[in-house]
């Protein structure tokens, strides 16, 4: 290939700094470290690292609360006066999916920043497991479509609460195994909300779930902020 | 207990920051050399020398993936390193409590 075309190619990859550094530089020697300074340095570094690695920052929880309220609220407004229940309108679904799309972009941005340079074999397996659970939630909804002629379950109660109950239960078990009590407690609260909200019926389940889930996310976000301030 | 009894491999500013940063990762996660360098603001040569000291002691492991210009080195705290850090922080707490 000529140099003219090379101009449009990708920039050459930089060599691994680990390889480049070994032969060219030497380390600075560390000075004396007072125990108090060491404790302060350790706390500060741990706090900064935890913040940079955090995949669920409080801001994301607050954004999730708004997303849930807007998405579920739009569906509830379109179905609240339906007797019999016929399902959300096209506009409501457009708001639901549009809000979810914005949410996915936001989560991807946060995850990309937090997970940059990190590698984990376990995370791939976790991703596969949770991905399979999400897919099964909607495969089951497809089965309900054929067995539920009035759509009150298939497009009412089930899509509103099933993701909360099924995925929430999986998350609760996962977090309990990791001894993350606060996360497991939040997940169980979401499961309980989903189970109780299903009594509201195919229309009002959207409103009850949206408001309830929004409140839980706000509580979780405030709790995260409080823990951060307590450690600071 | 005196400061001299603290683990000298960890009780140095740069190495303490390296170990504390890697300990903030979940068990089994590794961090690329480049991101670790960005987070700590150390020069590559300085960082690599401290990493080698910790690696020689078995406190961390390195893994190289890819070949040539696409090669990347990842660093992770070992179980031994996590235990050593726990012992170091416990010793530090005892020391500060006695001051």
PDB file of C-alpha atoms in Angstrom:
ATOM      1  CA  UNK A   1       0.000   0.000   0.000  1.00  0.00           C
ATOM      2  CA  UNK A   2       1.294   3.477  -0.827  1.00  0.00           C
ATOM      3  CA  UNK A   3       1.972   6.181   1.720  1.00  0.00           C
ATOM      4  CA  UNK A   4      -0.913   8.234   0.310  1.00  0.00           C
ATOM      5  CA  UNK A   5      -3.438   5.635   1.495  1.00  0.00           C
ATOM      6  CA  UNK A   6      -1.616   5.073   4.773  1.00  0.00           C
ATOM      7  CA  UNK A   7      -2.606   8.638   5.709  1.00  0.00           C
ATOM      8  CA  UNK A   8      -6.212   7.497   6.032  1.00  0.00           C
ATOM      9  CA  UNK A   9      -5.494   4.389   8.081  1.00  0.00           C
ATOM     10  CA  UNK A  10      -5.783   4.078  11.861  1.00  0.00           C
ATOM     11  CA  UNK A  11      -2.977   5.612  13.908  1.00  0.00           C
ATOM     12  CA  UNK A  12      -0.223   3.128  14.785  1.00  0.00           C
ATOM     13  CA  UNK A  13      -0.817   1.376  18.097  1.00  0.00           C
ATOM     14  CA  UNK A  14       1.417   2.458  20.947  1.00  0.00           C
ATOM     15  CA  UNK A  15       3.633  -0.199  22.499  1.00  0.00           C
ATOM     16  CA  UNK A  16       2.682  -1.592  25.908  1.00  0.00           C
ATOM     17  CA  UNK A  17       4.119   0.913  28.464  1.00  0.00           C
ATOM     18  CA  UNK A  18       5.164  -2.064  30.601  1.00  0.00           C
ATOM     19  CA  UNK A  19       7.474  -3.205  27.792  1.00  0.00           C
ATOM     20  CA  UNK A  20       8.691   0.302  26.966  1.00  0.00           C
ATOM     21  CA  UNK A  21       9.449   1.254  30.564  1.00  0.00           C
ATOM     22  CA  UNK A  22      11.580  -1.651  31.664  1.00  0.00           C
ATOM     23  CA  UNK A  23      14.639  -0.750  29.687  1.00  0.00           C
ATOM     24  CA  UNK A  24      14.610   3.023  29.817  1.00  0.00           C
ATOM     25  CA  UNK A  25      13.750   4.262  33.283  1.00  0.00           C
ATOM     26  CA  UNK A  26      14.446   3.602  36.931  1.00  0.00           C
ATOM     27  CA  UNK A  27      12.264   4.174  39.991  1.00  0.00           C
ATOM     28  CA  UNK A  28      12.337   7.087  42.416  1.00  0.00           C
ATOM     29  CA  UNK A  29      13.152   6.014  45.923  1.00  0.00           C
ATOM     30  CA  UNK A  30      10.431   6.463  48.507  1.00  0.00           C
ATOM     31  CA  UNK A  31      11.002   8.682  51.517  1.00  0.00           C
ATOM     32  CA  UNK A  32      10.099   8.065  55.153  1.00  0.00           C
ATOM     33  CA  UNK A  33       6.379   7.564  55.776  1.00  0.00           C
ATOM     34  CA  UNK A  34       4.841   8.537  59.091  1.00  0.00           C
ATOM     35  CA  UNK A  35       2.101   6.092  60.304  1.00  0.00           C
ATOM     36  CA  UNK A  36      -0.481   8.891  60.368  1.00  0.00           C
ATOM     37  CA  UNK A  37       0.457   9.907  56.830  1.00  0.00           C
ATOM     38  CA  UNK A  38       0.282   6.257  55.776  1.00  0.00           C
ATOM     39  CA  UNK A  39      -3.223   5.860  57.224  1.00  0.00           C
ATOM     40  CA  UNK A  40      -4.357   9.076  55.547  1.00  0.00           C
ATOM     41  CA  UNK A  41      -2.778   8.097  52.203  1.00  0.00           C
ATOM     42  CA  UNK A  42      -4.367   4.648  52.358  1.00  0.00           C
ATOM     43  CA  UNK A  43      -7.838   6.049  53.126  1.00  0.00           C
ATOM     44  CA  UNK A  44      -7.579   8.702  50.425  1.00  0.00           C
ATOM     45  CA  UNK A  45      -6.339   6.277  47.755  1.00  0.00           C
ATOM     46  CA  UNK A  46      -8.964   3.663  48.628  1.00  0.00           C
ATOM     47  CA  UNK A  47     -11.731   6.275  48.458  1.00  0.00           C
ATOM     48  CA  UNK A  48     -10.554   7.660  45.111  1.00  0.00           C
ATOM     49  CA  UNK A  49     -10.145   4.186  43.600  1.00  0.00           C
ATOM     50  CA  UNK A  50     -13.557   3.030  44.840  1.00  0.00           C
ATOM     51  CA  UNK A  51     -15.124   6.122  43.287  1.00  0.00           C
ATOM     52  CA  UNK A  52     -13.413   5.538  39.943  1.00  0.00           C
ATOM     53  CA  UNK A  53     -14.358   1.833  39.886  1.00  0.00           C
ATOM     54  CA  UNK A  54     -17.947   2.432  41.027  1.00  0.00           C
ATOM     55  CA  UNK A  55     -20.414   1.088  38.455  1.00  0.00           C
ATOM     56  CA  UNK A  56     -23.443   2.349  40.384  1.00  0.00           C
ATOM     57  CA  UNK A  57     -22.704   5.963  41.355  1.00  0.00           C
ATOM     58  CA  UNK A  58     -25.520   7.843  43.157  1.00  0.00           C
ATOM     59  CA  UNK A  59     -26.085  10.015  40.080  1.00  0.00           C
ATOM     60  CA  UNK A  60     -26.940   6.884  38.104  1.00  0.00           C
ATOM     61  CA  UNK A  61     -29.458   5.828  40.762  1.00  0.00           C
ATOM     62  CA  UNK A  62     -31.158   9.237  40.587  1.00  0.00           C
ATOM     63  CA  UNK A  63     -31.197   9.058  36.770  1.00  0.00           C
ATOM     64  CA  UNK A  64     -32.703   5.561  37.041  1.00  0.00           C
ATOM     65  CA  UNK A  65     -35.415   6.925  39.340  1.00  0.00           C
ATOM     66  CA  UNK A  66     -36.368   9.569  36.755  1.00  0.00           C
ATOM     67  CA  UNK A  67     -36.219   6.998  33.926  1.00  0.00           C
ATOM     68  CA  UNK A  68     -38.547   4.592  35.750  1.00  0.00           C
ATOM     69  CA  UNK A  69     -40.992   7.355  36.644  1.00  0.00           C
ATOM     70  CA  UNK A  70     -41.155   8.691  33.063  1.00  0.00           C
ATOM     71  CA  UNK A  71     -41.312   5.256  31.367  1.00  0.00           C
ATOM     72  CA  UNK A  72     -43.849   3.614  33.699  1.00  0.00           C
ATOM     73  CA  UNK A  73     -45.748   6.899  34.084  1.00  0.00           C
ATOM     74  CA  UNK A  74     -46.215   7.243  30.321  1.00  0.00           C
ATOM     75  CA  UNK A  75     -47.650   3.730  30.082  1.00  0.00           C
ATOM     76  CA  UNK A  76     -49.905   4.239  33.121  1.00  0.00           C
ATOM     77  CA  UNK A  77     -51.320   7.505  31.677  1.00  0.00           C
ATOM     78  CA  UNK A  78     -52.236   5.688  28.463  1.00  0.00           C
ATOM     79  CA  UNK A  79     -53.925   2.679  30.129  1.00  0.00           C
ATOM     80  CA  UNK A  80     -55.467   4.037  33.345  1.00  0.00           C
ATOM     81  CA  UNK A  81     -58.981   4.509  31.860  1.00  0.00           C
ATOM     82  CA  UNK A  82     -59.090   1.310  29.820  1.00  0.00           C
ATOM     83  CA  UNK A  83     -62.013  -1.021  30.598  1.00  0.00           C
ATOM     84  CA  UNK A  84     -61.338  -3.673  29.441  1.00  0.00           C
ATOM     85  CA  UNK A  85     -57.595  -3.457  29.313  1.00  0.00           C
ATOM     86  CA  UNK A  86     -56.201  -3.305  25.768  1.00  0.00           C
ATOM     87  CA  UNK A  87     -52.557  -2.322  26.357  1.00  0.00           C
ATOM     88  CA  UNK A  88     -50.422   0.834  26.128  1.00  0.00           C
ATOM     89  CA  UNK A  89     -50.738   3.226  23.176  1.00  0.00           C
ATOM     90  CA  UNK A  90     -48.044   3.614  20.516  1.00  0.00           C
ATOM     91  CA  UNK A  91     -47.076   7.011  21.953  1.00  0.00           C
ATOM     92  CA  UNK A  92     -46.672   5.533  25.432  1.00  0.00           C
ATOM     93  CA  UNK A  93     -44.523   2.728  24.054  1.00  0.00           C
ATOM     94  CA  UNK A  94     -42.428   5.272  22.123  1.00  0.00           C
ATOM     95  CA  UNK A  95     -41.813   7.212  25.370  1.00  0.00           C
ATOM     96  CA  UNK A  96     -41.046   3.934  27.195  1.00  0.00           C
ATOM     97  CA  UNK A  97     -38.512   2.728  24.634  1.00  0.00           C
ATOM     98  CA  UNK A  98     -37.064   6.231  24.062  1.00  0.00           C
ATOM     99  CA  UNK A  99     -36.466   6.670  27.803  1.00  0.00           C
ATOM    100  CA  UNK A 100     -34.923   3.207  27.998  1.00  0.00           C
ATOM    101  CA  UNK A 101     -32.624   4.045  25.061  1.00  0.00           C
ATOM    102  CA  UNK A 102     -31.383   7.205  26.812  1.00  0.00           C
ATOM    103  CA  UNK A 103     -30.908   5.166  29.983  1.00  0.00           C
ATOM    104  CA  UNK A 104     -28.887   2.498  28.159  1.00  0.00           C
ATOM    105  CA  UNK A 105     -26.599   5.172  26.658  1.00  0.00           C
ATOM    106  CA  UNK A 106     -26.071   6.679  30.121  1.00  0.00           C
ATOM    107  CA  UNK A 107     -25.312   3.300  31.727  1.00  0.00           C
ATOM    108  CA  UNK A 108     -22.926   2.380  28.906  1.00  0.00           C
ATOM    109  CA  UNK A 109     -21.037   5.649  29.388  1.00  0.00           C
ATOM    110  CA  UNK A 110     -20.701   5.089  33.149  1.00  0.00           C
ATOM    111  CA  UNK A 111     -19.671   1.447  32.718  1.00  0.00           C
ATOM    112  CA  UNK A 112     -17.111   2.279  30.038  1.00  0.00           C
ATOM    113  CA  UNK A 113     -15.489   4.792  32.370  1.00  0.00           C
ATOM    114  CA  UNK A 114     -15.570   2.535  35.441  1.00  0.00           C
ATOM    115  CA  UNK A 115     -14.461  -0.630  33.660  1.00  0.00           C
ATOM    116  CA  UNK A 116     -11.779   0.941  31.447  1.00  0.00           C
ATOM    117  CA  UNK A 117      -8.572  -1.084  31.719  1.00  0.00           C
ATOM    118  CA  UNK A 118     -10.228  -3.681  33.950  1.00  0.00           C
ATOM    119  CA  UNK A 119     -10.469  -7.348  33.074  1.00  0.00           C
ATOM    120  CA  UNK A 120     -12.385 -10.107  34.764  1.00  0.00           C
ATOM    121  CA  UNK A 121     -13.171 -13.614  33.572  1.00  0.00           C
ATOM    122  CA  UNK A 122     -15.944 -13.796  36.145  1.00  0.00           C
ATOM    123  CA  UNK A 123     -17.685 -10.685  34.787  1.00  0.00           C
ATOM    124  CA  UNK A 124     -18.158 -12.344  31.383  1.00  0.00           C
ATOM    125  CA  UNK A 125     -19.890 -15.308  33.021  1.00  0.00           C
ATOM    126  CA  UNK A 126     -22.051 -12.967  35.118  1.00  0.00           C
ATOM    127  CA  UNK A 127     -23.000 -11.043  31.967  1.00  0.00           C
ATOM    128  CA  UNK A 128     -24.016 -14.258  30.205  1.00  0.00           C
ATOM    129  CA  UNK A 129     -26.110 -15.434  33.171  1.00  0.00           C
ATOM    130  CA  UNK A 130     -27.955 -12.139  33.649  1.00  0.00           C
ATOM    131  CA  UNK A 131     -28.370 -11.742  29.865  1.00  0.00           C
ATOM    132  CA  UNK A 132     -29.988 -15.197  29.714  1.00  0.00           C
ATOM    133  CA  UNK A 133     -32.326 -14.292  32.592  1.00  0.00           C
ATOM    134  CA  UNK A 134     -33.450 -11.084  30.841  1.00  0.00           C
ATOM    135  CA  UNK A 135     -34.071 -12.942  27.580  1.00  0.00           C
ATOM    136  CA  UNK A 136     -36.128 -15.614  29.374  1.00  0.00           C
ATOM    137  CA  UNK A 137     -38.288 -12.914  30.985  1.00  0.00           C
ATOM    138  CA  UNK A 138     -39.400 -11.774  27.522  1.00  0.00           C
ATOM    139  CA  UNK A 139     -39.556 -15.256  25.972  1.00  0.00           C
ATOM    140  CA  UNK A 140     -42.067 -16.116  28.675  1.00  0.00           C
ATOM    141  CA  UNK A 141     -44.036 -12.970  27.780  1.00  0.00           C
ATOM    142  CA  UNK A 142     -44.156 -14.259  24.205  1.00  0.00           C
ATOM    143  CA  UNK A 143     -45.739 -17.487  25.485  1.00  0.00           C
ATOM    144  CA  UNK A 144     -48.289 -15.472  27.481  1.00  0.00           C
ATOM    145  CA  UNK A 145     -49.299 -13.621  24.301  1.00  0.00           C
ATOM    146  CA  UNK A 146     -50.841 -16.841  22.975  1.00  0.00           C
ATOM    147  CA  UNK A 147     -52.492 -17.964  26.217  1.00  0.00           C
ATOM    148  CA  UNK A 148     -53.860 -14.600  27.393  1.00  0.00           C
ATOM    149  CA  UNK A 149     -56.479 -13.407  24.852  1.00  0.00           C
ATOM    150  CA  UNK A 150     -57.428 -10.154  26.628  1.00  0.00           C
ATOM    151  CA  UNK A 151     -53.734  -9.205  27.147  1.00  0.00           C
ATOM    152  CA  UNK A 152     -54.303  -8.062  30.728  1.00  0.00           C
ATOM    153  CA  UNK A 153     -51.501 -10.310  31.938  1.00  0.00           C
ATOM    154  CA  UNK A 154     -49.239 -10.462  28.849  1.00  0.00           C
ATOM    155  CA  UNK A 155     -49.196  -6.677  28.291  1.00  0.00           C
ATOM    156  CA  UNK A 156     -50.336  -5.448  31.701  1.00  0.00           C
ATOM    157  CA  UNK A 157     -49.269  -7.112  34.928  1.00  0.00           C
ATOM    158  CA  UNK A 158     -46.441  -9.283  33.585  1.00  0.00           C
ATOM    159  CA  UNK A 159     -44.230  -6.688  31.773  1.00  0.00           C
ATOM    160  CA  UNK A 160     -44.681  -4.235  34.661  1.00  0.00           C
ATOM    161  CA  UNK A 161     -43.599  -6.527  37.499  1.00  0.00           C
ATOM    162  CA  UNK A 162     -41.934  -9.656  36.066  1.00  0.00           C
ATOM    163  CA  UNK A 163     -38.538  -7.990  35.388  1.00  0.00           C
ATOM    164  CA  UNK A 164     -38.541  -6.682  38.957  1.00  0.00           C
ATOM    165  CA  UNK A 165     -39.438 -10.042  40.516  1.00  0.00           C
ATOM    166  CA  UNK A 166     -37.320 -12.352  38.335  1.00  0.00           C
ATOM    167  CA  UNK A 167     -34.204 -10.218  37.778  1.00  0.00           C
ATOM    168  CA  UNK A 168     -34.500  -8.760  41.287  1.00  0.00           C
ATOM    169  CA  UNK A 169     -34.504 -12.255  42.806  1.00  0.00           C
ATOM    170  CA  UNK A 170     -31.420 -13.208  40.787  1.00  0.00           C
ATOM    171  CA  UNK A 171     -29.618 -10.013  41.860  1.00  0.00           C
ATOM    172  CA  UNK A 172     -30.618 -10.565  45.507  1.00  0.00           C
ATOM    173  CA  UNK A 173     -29.100 -14.060  45.471  1.00  0.00           C
ATOM    174  CA  UNK A 174     -25.958 -12.839  43.731  1.00  0.00           C
ATOM    175  CA  UNK A 175     -25.439  -9.953  46.171  1.00  0.00           C
ATOM    176  CA  UNK A 176     -26.209 -12.137  49.202  1.00  0.00           C
ATOM    177  CA  UNK A 177     -23.517 -14.581  48.051  1.00  0.00           C
ATOM    178  CA  UNK A 178     -21.060 -11.656  47.900  1.00  0.00           C
ATOM    179  CA  UNK A 179     -22.199 -10.564  51.393  1.00  0.00           C
ATOM    180  CA  UNK A 180     -23.259  -7.159  50.032  1.00  0.00           C
ATOM    181  CA  UNK A 181     -26.127  -6.673  52.467  1.00  0.00           C
ATOM    182  CA  UNK A 182     -27.219  -3.222  51.274  1.00  0.00           C
ATOM    183  CA  UNK A 183     -27.401  -4.339  47.622  1.00  0.00           C
ATOM    184  CA  UNK A 184     -29.171  -7.600  48.550  1.00  0.00           C
ATOM    185  CA  UNK A 185     -31.631  -5.650  50.713  1.00  0.00           C
ATOM    186  CA  UNK A 186     -32.389  -3.263  47.852  1.00  0.00           C
ATOM    187  CA  UNK A 187     -32.940  -6.173  45.439  1.00  0.00           C
ATOM    188  CA  UNK A 188     -35.306  -7.928  47.869  1.00  0.00           C
ATOM    189  CA  UNK A 189     -37.234  -4.668  48.343  1.00  0.00           C
ATOM    190  CA  UNK A 190     -37.656  -4.493  44.548  1.00  0.00           C
ATOM    191  CA  UNK A 191     -38.926  -8.101  44.457  1.00  0.00           C
ATOM    192  CA  UNK A 192     -41.442  -7.376  47.240  1.00  0.00           C
ATOM    193  CA  UNK A 193     -42.586  -4.217  45.447  1.00  0.00           C
ATOM    194  CA  UNK A 194     -43.161  -6.202  42.248  1.00  0.00           C
ATOM    195  CA  UNK A 195     -45.114  -8.916  44.055  1.00  0.00           C
ATOM    196  CA  UNK A 196     -47.356  -6.448  45.911  1.00  0.00           C
ATOM    197  CA  UNK A 197     -47.859  -4.133  42.908  1.00  0.00           C
ATOM    198  CA  UNK A 198     -49.244  -7.033  40.859  1.00  0.00           C
ATOM    199  CA  UNK A 199     -52.416  -6.846  43.017  1.00  0.00           C
ATOM    200  CA  UNK A 200     -53.141  -3.388  41.533  1.00  0.00           C
ATOM    201  CA  UNK A 201     -54.391  -4.888  38.270  1.00  0.00           C
ATOM    202  CA  UNK A 202     -53.218  -4.534  34.659  1.00  0.00           C
ATOM    203  CA  UNK A 203     -53.615  -0.736  34.442  1.00  0.00           C
ATOM    204  CA  UNK A 204     -52.716   0.588  37.882  1.00  0.00           C
ATOM    205  CA  UNK A 205     -49.786  -1.821  38.241  1.00  0.00           C
ATOM    206  CA  UNK A 206     -47.814   0.556  36.010  1.00  0.00           C
ATOM    207  CA  UNK A 207     -48.436   3.539  38.274  1.00  0.00           C
ATOM    208  CA  UNK A 208     -47.816   1.664  41.532  1.00  0.00           C
ATOM    209  CA  UNK A 209     -44.636   0.008  40.219  1.00  0.00           C
ATOM    210  CA  UNK A 210     -43.311   3.228  38.662  1.00  0.00           C
ATOM    211  CA  UNK A 211     -43.775   5.319  41.810  1.00  0.00           C
ATOM    212  CA  UNK A 212     -42.612   2.517  44.148  1.00  0.00           C
ATOM    213  CA  UNK A 213     -39.496   1.684  42.152  1.00  0.00           C
ATOM    214  CA  UNK A 214     -38.696   5.398  41.789  1.00  0.00           C
ATOM    215  CA  UNK A 215     -38.888   5.829  45.585  1.00  0.00           C
ATOM    216  CA  UNK A 216     -36.662   2.770  46.181  1.00  0.00           C
ATOM    217  CA  UNK A 217     -34.057   4.086  43.730  1.00  0.00           C
ATOM    218  CA  UNK A 218     -34.097   7.523  45.370  1.00  0.00           C
ATOM    219  CA  UNK A 219     -33.645   5.917  48.808  1.00  0.00           C
ATOM    220  CA  UNK A 220     -30.749   3.803  47.470  1.00  0.00           C
ATOM    221  CA  UNK A 221     -29.124   6.876  45.885  1.00  0.00           C
ATOM    222  CA  UNK A 222     -29.436   8.916  49.091  1.00  0.00           C
ATOM    223  CA  UNK A 223     -28.047   5.978  51.118  1.00  0.00           C
ATOM    224  CA  UNK A 224     -25.053   5.758  48.765  1.00  0.00           C
ATOM    225  CA  UNK A 225     -24.431   9.492  49.095  1.00  0.00           C
ATOM    226  CA  UNK A 226     -24.655   9.243  52.892  1.00  0.00           C
ATOM    227  CA  UNK A 227     -22.134   6.390  52.982  1.00  0.00           C
ATOM    228  CA  UNK A 228     -19.772   8.409  50.798  1.00  0.00           C
ATOM    229  CA  UNK A 229     -20.046  11.448  53.047  1.00  0.00           C
ATOM    230  CA  UNK A 230     -19.539   9.275  56.135  1.00  0.00           C
ATOM    231  CA  UNK A 231     -16.304   7.866  54.679  1.00  0.00           C
ATOM    232  CA  UNK A 232     -15.057  11.298  53.523  1.00  0.00           C
TER     233      UNK A 232
ATOM    234  CA  UNK B   1       4.771  -1.875  68.039  1.00  0.00           C
ATOM    235  CA  UNK B   2       6.875   0.602  66.046  1.00  0.00           C
ATOM    236  CA  UNK B   3       6.713   1.914  62.491  1.00  0.00           C
ATOM    237  CA  UNK B   4       9.777  -0.177  61.683  1.00  0.00           C
ATOM    238  CA  UNK B   5       7.677  -3.327  62.176  1.00  0.00           C
ATOM    239  CA  UNK B   6       5.229  -2.386  59.431  1.00  0.00           C
ATOM    240  CA  UNK B   7       5.625  -4.406  56.222  1.00  0.00           C
ATOM    241  CA  UNK B   8       8.345  -2.438  54.371  1.00  0.00           C
ATOM    242  CA  UNK B   9       7.073  -3.637  51.002  1.00  0.00           C
ATOM    243  CA  UNK B  10       3.757  -1.864  51.541  1.00  0.00           C
ATOM    244  CA  UNK B  11       4.929   0.918  53.873  1.00  0.00           C
ATOM    245  CA  UNK B  12       6.172   3.209  51.075  1.00  0.00           C
ATOM    246  CA  UNK B  13       3.991   5.938  49.504  1.00  0.00           C
ATOM    247  CA  UNK B  14       3.980   4.662  45.921  1.00  0.00           C
ATOM    248  CA  UNK B  15       3.565   0.983  46.821  1.00  0.00           C
ATOM    249  CA  UNK B  16       0.877   1.752  49.415  1.00  0.00           C
ATOM    250  CA  UNK B  17      -1.099   3.601  46.727  1.00  0.00           C
ATOM    251  CA  UNK B  18      -0.598   0.753  44.240  1.00  0.00           C
ATOM    252  CA  UNK B  19      -1.794  -1.900  46.698  1.00  0.00           C
ATOM    253  CA  UNK B  20      -4.715   0.241  47.953  1.00  0.00           C
ATOM    254  CA  UNK B  21      -5.854   0.893  44.377  1.00  0.00           C
ATOM    255  CA  UNK B  22      -5.709  -2.776  43.376  1.00  0.00           C
ATOM    256  CA  UNK B  23      -7.441  -3.800  46.625  1.00  0.00           C
ATOM    257  CA  UNK B  24     -10.405  -1.593  45.655  1.00  0.00           C
ATOM    258  CA  UNK B  25     -11.094  -3.947  42.743  1.00  0.00           C
ATOM    259  CA  UNK B  26     -13.371  -6.952  43.285  1.00  0.00           C
ATOM    260  CA  UNK B  27     -11.564 -10.249  43.907  1.00  0.00           C
ATOM    261  CA  UNK B  28     -10.255 -11.713  40.655  1.00  0.00           C
ATOM    262  CA  UNK B  29     -10.299  -8.427  38.697  1.00  0.00           C
ATOM    263  CA  UNK B  30      -7.124  -7.115  37.082  1.00  0.00           C
ATOM    264  CA  UNK B  31      -6.185  -3.582  36.017  1.00  0.00           C
ATOM    265  CA  UNK B  32      -4.201  -2.589  32.960  1.00  0.00           C
ATOM    266  CA  UNK B  33      -0.782  -1.077  33.530  1.00  0.00           C
ATOM    267  CA  UNK B  34      -1.875   2.016  31.568  1.00  0.00           C
ATOM    268  CA  UNK B  35      -4.970   2.706  33.703  1.00  0.00           C
ATOM    269  CA  UNK B  36      -3.056   2.090  36.925  1.00  0.00           C
ATOM    270  CA  UNK B  37      -0.429   4.582  35.757  1.00  0.00           C
ATOM    271  CA  UNK B  38      -3.143   7.123  34.875  1.00  0.00           C
ATOM    272  CA  UNK B  39      -4.786   6.743  38.280  1.00  0.00           C
ATOM    273  CA  UNK B  40      -1.568   7.050  40.274  1.00  0.00           C
ATOM    274  CA  UNK B  41       0.212   9.641  38.124  1.00  0.00           C
ATOM    275  CA  UNK B  42       3.543   7.815  38.337  1.00  0.00           C
ATOM    276  CA  UNK B  43       6.069   7.568  35.506  1.00  0.00           C
ATOM    277  CA  UNK B  44       6.125   4.162  33.754  1.00  0.00           C
ATOM    278  CA  UNK B  45       9.639   3.424  34.983  1.00  0.00           C
ATOM    279  CA  UNK B  46       8.838   4.339  38.568  1.00  0.00           C
ATOM    280  CA  UNK B  47       5.623   2.323  38.548  1.00  0.00           C
ATOM    281  CA  UNK B  48       7.154  -0.756  36.993  1.00  0.00           C
ATOM    282  CA  UNK B  49       9.960  -0.917  39.525  1.00  0.00           C
ATOM    283  CA  UNK B  50       7.511  -0.791  42.421  1.00  0.00           C
ATOM    284  CA  UNK B  51       5.308  -3.389  40.717  1.00  0.00           C
ATOM    285  CA  UNK B  52       8.279  -5.717  40.276  1.00  0.00           C
ATOM    286  CA  UNK B  53       9.103  -5.472  44.000  1.00  0.00           C
ATOM    287  CA  UNK B  54       5.524  -6.364  44.891  1.00  0.00           C
ATOM    288  CA  UNK B  55       5.426  -9.123  42.274  1.00  0.00           C
ATOM    289  CA  UNK B  56       8.679 -10.636  43.552  1.00  0.00           C
ATOM    290  CA  UNK B  57       7.124 -10.809  47.026  1.00  0.00           C
ATOM    291  CA  UNK B  58       4.046 -12.556  45.588  1.00  0.00           C
ATOM    292  CA  UNK B  59       1.761  -9.641  46.490  1.00  0.00           C
ATOM    293  CA  UNK B  60       0.579  -9.160  42.932  1.00  0.00           C
ATOM    294  CA  UNK B  61       0.519 -10.996  39.651  1.00  0.00           C
ATOM    295  CA  UNK B  62       0.930  -9.696  36.134  1.00  0.00           C
ATOM    296  CA  UNK B  63      -0.572 -11.113  32.989  1.00  0.00           C
ATOM    297  CA  UNK B  64       0.389 -10.185  29.461  1.00  0.00           C
ATOM    298  CA  UNK B  65      -2.132 -10.560  26.655  1.00  0.00           C
ATOM    299  CA  UNK B  66      -1.684 -10.062  22.908  1.00  0.00           C
ATOM    300  CA  UNK B  67       1.497  -9.755  20.903  1.00  0.00           C
ATOM    301  CA  UNK B  68       3.687  -6.934  19.583  1.00  0.00           C
ATOM    302  CA  UNK B  69       2.128  -3.491  19.586  1.00  0.00           C
ATOM    303  CA  UNK B  70      -1.223  -5.013  20.651  1.00  0.00           C
ATOM    304  CA  UNK B  71       0.234  -6.472  23.846  1.00  0.00           C
ATOM    305  CA  UNK B  72      -1.188  -5.304  27.158  1.00  0.00           C
ATOM    306  CA  UNK B  73      -0.085  -6.041  30.701  1.00  0.00           C
ATOM    307  CA  UNK B  74      -2.647  -6.394  33.496  1.00  0.00           C
ATOM    308  CA  UNK B  75      -1.897  -6.314  37.200  1.00  0.00           C
ATOM    309  CA  UNK B  76      -3.916  -7.932  40.018  1.00  0.00           C
ATOM    310  CA  UNK B  77      -3.528  -8.251  43.760  1.00  0.00           C
ATOM    311  CA  UNK B  78      -2.998 -11.880  44.795  1.00  0.00           C
ATOM    312  CA  UNK B  79      -4.627 -13.556  47.788  1.00  0.00           C
ATOM    313  CA  UNK B  80      -1.250 -13.305  49.516  1.00  0.00           C
ATOM    314  CA  UNK B  81      -1.124  -9.570  48.718  1.00  0.00           C
ATOM    315  CA  UNK B  82      -4.638  -8.985  50.070  1.00  0.00           C
ATOM    316  CA  UNK B  83      -3.731 -10.845  53.273  1.00  0.00           C
ATOM    317  CA  UNK B  84      -0.536  -8.787  53.598  1.00  0.00           C
ATOM    318  CA  UNK B  85      -2.503  -5.553  53.146  1.00  0.00           C
ATOM    319  CA  UNK B  86      -5.043  -6.644  55.791  1.00  0.00           C
ATOM    320  CA  UNK B  87      -2.177  -7.388  58.189  1.00  0.00           C
ATOM    321  CA  UNK B  88      -0.562  -4.028  57.352  1.00  0.00           C
ATOM    322  CA  UNK B  89      -3.753  -2.005  57.978  1.00  0.00           C
ATOM    323  CA  UNK B  90      -4.368  -3.916  61.240  1.00  0.00           C
ATOM    324  CA  UNK B  91      -0.805  -3.172  62.361  1.00  0.00           C
ATOM    325  CA  UNK B  92      -1.230   0.464  61.365  1.00  0.00           C
ATOM    326  CA  UNK B  93      -4.433   0.739  63.411  1.00  0.00           C
ATOM    327  CA  UNK B  94      -2.680  -0.790  66.460  1.00  0.00           C
ATOM    328  CA  UNK B  95       0.191   1.614  66.020  1.00  0.00           C
ATOM    329  CA  UNK B  96      -2.057   4.672  65.758  1.00  0.00           C
ATOM    330  CA  UNK B  97      -4.125   3.536  68.740  1.00  0.00           C
ATOM    331  CA  UNK B  98      -0.973   3.492  70.845  1.00  0.00           C
ATOM    332  CA  UNK B  99       0.112   7.005  69.853  1.00  0.00           C
TER     333      UNK B  99
END
